[in-house]
Amino acid sequence: MELRIRRNRCAEVALLPRFELNFALVCVKVLLVLLILEAALATTKEFRLQVQVLEQDKENTVSHSCIHDQIIEQRKRPGRKVYSVSAQVYAEPDVFKSRQRRGRVLLDVSERPKRHTDAKQPIRIYLNYDAVGHSSDRDCRNVGDIVKLGEPTGASYSGKPSCNPQGDPPIFGDCWYNCTQDDIAGVDKKHRLRKALEQTADWFRRALSVEPVRGNLRLSGYSACGQDGGVQLPREYVEEGVANADLVLLVTTRPTTGNTLAWAVACERDQWGRAIAGHVNVAPRHLTAEAETLLSATLIHEVTHVLGFDPHAFAHFRDERKKKANSGDRTSYG
């Protein structure tokens, strides 16, 4: 028995366009998948390239290590004076004034006191560069000079301990430092130093207001001001005082180890605990065009330590009435 199946030619003709349409859709989908894969690969390649660039930038970026806490701990050692106290005279704040009402006053009660403008003015920072490069045992003047960093043992260099941040163990301070060309503060570096510090002083003038010292700012001169040998105060600062100043910063350019660009400490405070003199040291090897932006930020950071913004100085914080701030409120600066 023979079975024959007849196929309608019209049906065959109708199925042909449908098949071609399905095939075209499949091709489009394949192309879309390929395009997506290509885009993903390109994105991955670009991302890897960006990561490589960021890693290279990270390697080339200079950073700053703040050693303020270590300095404060060193200054607490027996026989060392952390700071001196010199009383100052300040302009009386015209905070409250009351006015009597003219005419009849009920029960002699005056009007409620009205607040007037207070006496706070932009802080005046005086920069003294007299000590830059003038310390024979702490400033690098020639290549190969051996100078003190911190307070090494012995009155003169005996070979040990030598500063070696990469040593085992590393020696960062209280050691003898071997000067290189980068550690010498030449004319160009001194120019960068003045520019950076003047910008810092201007930043604080715009950012911080204090009760101004009335008359000249007088310092005690009890001992050298600062750290690592400090800086001897000029006699006129003690006898005559400094005009138009609320804070005196004595500047040095002594070497540092590691990636410490600068450090700063307060050395004299007034009767209320407010800093009136400080020592700022900037390492000459970081006085470069490449480190200019970081140095500006670092100096602002370090001068805030002088002003008292660190855990060791919170006890000196007072409110506008000169009362010590509560232990839970450490945001006021008198």
XYZ file of C-alpha atoms in Angstrom:
334
model
C 0.000 0.000 0.000
C 1.464 3.312 -0.977
C 0.843 6.422 1.062
C 1.267 9.730 -0.609
C 1.245 13.063 1.090
C 0.488 16.012 -1.018
C 2.080 19.331 -0.168
C 0.420 22.535 -1.014
C 2.706 24.744 -3.065
C 0.995 27.796 -1.702
C 1.963 26.725 1.842
C 5.595 26.268 0.789
C 5.624 29.714 -0.688
C 4.099 31.152 2.493
C 6.651 29.440 4.779
C 9.676 30.735 2.875
C 9.438 34.435 3.945
C 8.728 33.354 7.508
C 11.896 31.266 7.572
C 13.945 34.126 6.177
C 12.494 36.484 8.802
C 13.420 34.139 11.671
C 16.917 33.727 10.271
C 17.323 37.501 10.071
C 16.210 37.894 13.695
C 18.750 35.303 14.802
C 21.490 37.142 12.922
C 20.518 40.435 14.543
C 20.611 38.834 17.997
C 24.037 37.348 17.310
C 25.319 40.731 16.164
C 23.929 42.391 19.290
C 25.640 39.822 21.508
C 28.931 40.371 19.687
C 28.615 44.144 20.053
C 27.873 43.817 23.767
C 30.872 41.527 24.254
C 33.120 43.913 22.345
C 31.911 46.866 24.427
C 32.452 44.910 27.636
C 35.980 43.958 26.619
C 36.750 47.567 25.694
C 35.389 48.797 29.032
C 37.444 46.219 30.920
C 40.569 47.207 29.017
C 39.920 50.902 29.709
C 39.283 50.175 33.393
C 42.545 48.262 33.674
C 44.365 51.141 32.018
C 42.812 53.613 34.474
C 43.837 51.419 37.404
C 47.400 51.305 36.103
C 47.454 55.103 35.779
C 46.061 55.524 39.306
C 48.649 53.111 40.680
C 51.420 55.031 38.942
C 50.056 58.328 40.296
C 49.863 56.812 43.759
C 53.506 55.804 43.566
C 54.475 59.322 42.476
C 52.314 61.115 45.080
C 54.135 62.667 48.024
C 52.463 62.240 51.410
C 52.971 63.777 54.831
C 53.406 61.988 58.156
C 52.423 64.137 61.126
C 54.716 63.599 64.139
C 53.002 66.082 66.473
C 51.991 63.458 69.035
C 55.530 62.072 69.187
C 56.910 65.582 69.722
C 54.487 66.239 72.577
C 55.477 62.975 74.259
C 59.163 63.896 73.929
C 58.515 67.280 75.521
C 56.935 65.583 78.522
C 60.226 63.946 79.433
C 61.705 64.959 82.804
C 63.620 68.215 82.710
C 61.898 69.581 79.616
C 59.580 72.567 79.702
C 56.538 72.106 77.470
C 55.665 75.806 77.294
C 55.988 79.116 79.143
C 53.177 81.416 80.261
C 53.118 85.139 79.481
C 50.098 87.180 80.554
C 48.634 89.482 77.896
C 46.248 92.430 77.927
C 43.248 92.146 75.637
C 40.720 94.651 74.399
C 37.600 94.617 76.547
C 34.780 92.983 74.568
C 31.771 95.245 74.163
C 29.377 92.324 74.341
C 26.417 93.722 76.243
C 25.259 97.276 76.718
C 22.054 98.472 78.246
C 20.255 101.687 77.555
C 17.906 103.389 79.978
C 14.595 104.391 78.495
C 14.060 108.093 78.573
C 11.116 109.390 80.597
C 9.240 107.399 83.192
C 10.632 103.938 83.956
C 8.355 101.377 85.549
C 9.904 100.130 88.826
C 13.296 101.392 87.633
C 13.628 98.397 85.296
C 15.778 99.169 82.290
C 15.499 97.614 78.882
C 16.923 94.172 78.307
C 20.613 94.397 77.414
C 21.214 94.374 73.701
C 24.060 92.497 72.058
C 26.599 94.602 70.248
C 29.446 93.529 68.071
C 32.081 91.582 69.997
C 35.791 92.329 70.092
C 36.998 89.401 67.995
C 39.158 90.310 65.022
C 41.027 88.274 62.369
C 44.079 86.695 63.959
C 47.372 88.484 63.286
C 50.234 86.029 62.765
C 53.780 87.386 62.802
C 56.384 85.258 60.995
C 60.020 85.384 62.116
C 62.672 83.886 59.792
C 65.779 84.927 61.760
C 66.675 81.339 62.672
C 66.476 79.906 59.137
C 69.814 78.235 58.385
C 71.571 79.744 61.411
C 71.962 76.705 63.681
C 75.400 75.174 63.228
C 74.460 71.865 64.845
C 70.934 71.465 63.400
C 70.809 73.144 59.969
C 72.314 71.556 56.867
C 74.738 74.034 55.324
C 76.975 71.726 53.303
C 76.684 68.272 51.796
C 78.035 65.738 54.267
C 77.389 67.815 57.390
C 76.298 65.738 60.387
C 73.593 67.509 62.384
C 71.323 66.712 65.304
C 67.779 65.537 64.759
C 65.959 65.550 68.065
C 68.192 64.953 71.071
C 70.735 62.225 70.255
C 72.925 60.862 73.015
C 76.301 62.504 73.404
C 77.367 66.092 72.967
C 79.129 65.394 69.666
C 78.817 62.944 66.785
C 80.196 59.521 67.599
C 78.694 57.522 64.733
C 75.634 56.300 66.595
C 72.753 56.511 66.455
C 72.523 57.518 62.800
C 69.129 58.441 61.369
C 67.877 55.583 59.199
C 64.129 55.336 58.462
C 64.719 52.108 56.480
C 66.759 50.430 59.207
C 65.778 47.472 61.357
C 64.563 48.921 63.600
C 64.020 52.247 61.803
C 65.500 55.319 63.496
C 63.467 58.472 62.860
C 64.484 60.794 65.696
C 67.019 61.494 68.449
C 69.748 60.639 65.966
C 72.538 62.126 63.849
C 71.545 63.159 60.335
C 73.820 63.079 57.279
C 73.009 66.123 55.114
C 72.455 65.897 51.359
C 72.097 68.584 48.715
C 68.295 68.453 49.055
C 68.557 69.346 52.759
C 70.220 72.715 52.143
C 67.878 75.715 52.130
C 69.098 77.776 49.193
C 67.639 80.996 47.823
C 64.911 79.252 45.815
C 63.818 77.108 48.754
C 63.727 80.120 51.076
C 61.511 81.922 48.582
C 59.120 78.952 48.488
C 59.181 78.838 52.289
C 58.134 82.479 52.674
C 55.458 82.167 50.014
C 53.933 79.067 51.626
C 53.948 80.498 55.158
C 52.551 83.864 54.096
C 49.707 82.035 52.350
C 49.152 80.048 55.550
C 49.009 83.188 57.688
C 46.577 84.763 55.225
C 44.388 81.644 55.316
C 44.090 81.878 59.096
C 43.368 85.609 58.945
C 40.343 84.779 56.815
C 39.321 81.692 58.789
C 39.900 82.535 62.469
C 38.986 85.498 64.674
C 40.291 86.053 68.210
C 40.276 88.723 70.876
C 43.186 90.914 69.753
C 46.104 91.655 72.035
C 46.005 95.259 73.195
C 49.360 96.898 72.628
C 52.411 94.757 71.934
C 52.474 90.991 72.336
C 55.062 90.298 75.044
C 56.895 86.992 75.351
C 58.782 85.661 78.354
C 61.985 84.444 76.741
C 62.284 81.983 79.621
C 63.831 79.340 77.393
C 64.311 78.441 73.753
C 60.964 78.277 72.007
C 60.017 75.003 70.363
C 61.408 71.560 69.637
C 64.762 70.074 68.587
C 66.785 72.772 70.280
C 64.078 75.330 69.653
C 64.689 78.965 68.763
C 65.962 81.620 71.125
C 63.536 84.532 71.267
C 64.929 87.932 70.249
C 65.506 90.201 73.241
C 63.213 92.888 71.850
C 60.315 90.405 71.861
C 60.743 90.170 75.635
C 61.564 93.774 76.468
C 59.413 95.648 73.954
C 57.087 93.000 72.547
C 55.804 92.460 69.013
C 53.456 95.053 67.545
C 50.269 94.093 65.691
C 50.503 90.416 66.567
C 48.348 87.817 68.288
C 50.654 84.893 67.506
C 54.376 84.746 66.724
C 55.702 81.836 64.670
C 59.447 81.225 64.725
C 60.488 79.460 61.512
C 63.319 76.985 60.924
C 64.393 74.754 58.024
C 65.912 71.740 59.736
C 65.911 68.274 58.152
C 63.348 65.592 58.922
C 63.259 61.857 58.293
C 60.713 59.805 56.398
C 57.969 61.755 54.653
C 57.449 64.412 57.322
C 57.187 67.688 55.422
C 56.904 69.926 58.481
C 56.035 70.046 62.167
C 54.938 72.761 64.573
C 54.433 73.185 68.325
C 53.325 75.930 70.697
C 55.953 77.172 73.132
C 54.242 80.060 74.955
C 50.656 80.588 76.097
C 48.845 83.449 77.748
C 47.144 83.394 81.157
C 44.089 81.737 79.585
C 46.019 78.989 77.824
C 45.852 80.492 74.335
C 48.950 80.007 72.209
C 50.888 83.217 71.592
C 54.168 81.784 70.246
C 55.101 78.671 68.310
C 57.898 76.975 66.410
C 57.339 75.855 62.793
C 59.917 73.703 61.028
C 59.804 72.925 57.298
C 62.139 70.321 55.789
C 64.119 71.879 52.896
C 63.939 68.753 50.739
C 60.160 69.220 50.501
C 60.375 72.857 49.396
C 59.854 71.916 45.752
C 57.363 72.748 43.017
C 56.046 69.167 43.088
C 55.176 69.356 46.797
C 53.791 72.914 46.751
C 50.100 72.001 47.070
C 50.688 69.356 49.717
C 52.982 71.691 51.664
C 50.296 74.394 51.791
C 47.783 71.939 53.239
C 50.404 70.544 55.621
C 51.287 73.969 57.032
C 47.634 74.753 57.729
C 47.370 71.398 59.487
C 50.503 71.983 61.562
C 49.646 75.556 62.597
C 46.310 74.291 63.925
C 48.395 72.200 66.332
C 50.084 75.393 67.528
C 46.675 77.003 68.062
C 45.684 74.149 70.337
C 43.651 71.800 68.184
C 44.999 68.531 69.534
C 44.022 66.221 72.422
C 46.919 67.441 74.569
C 45.622 71.034 74.613
C 41.901 70.475 75.152
C 42.332 71.328 78.840
C 43.175 74.920 77.839
C 39.954 75.493 75.888
C 37.686 78.180 77.368
C 34.415 79.834 76.458
C 33.916 83.540 75.703
C 33.732 84.281 79.454
C 37.171 82.678 79.944
C 35.677 79.731 81.788
C 37.079 76.328 81.020
C 34.919 74.378 78.633
C 33.094 71.308 79.876
C 34.835 68.015 79.318
C 32.109 67.039 76.875
C 32.307 70.299 74.909
C 35.683 70.727 73.272
C 34.797 72.966 70.391
C 35.333 76.418 71.917
C 38.574 78.301 71.526
C 39.062 81.306 73.769
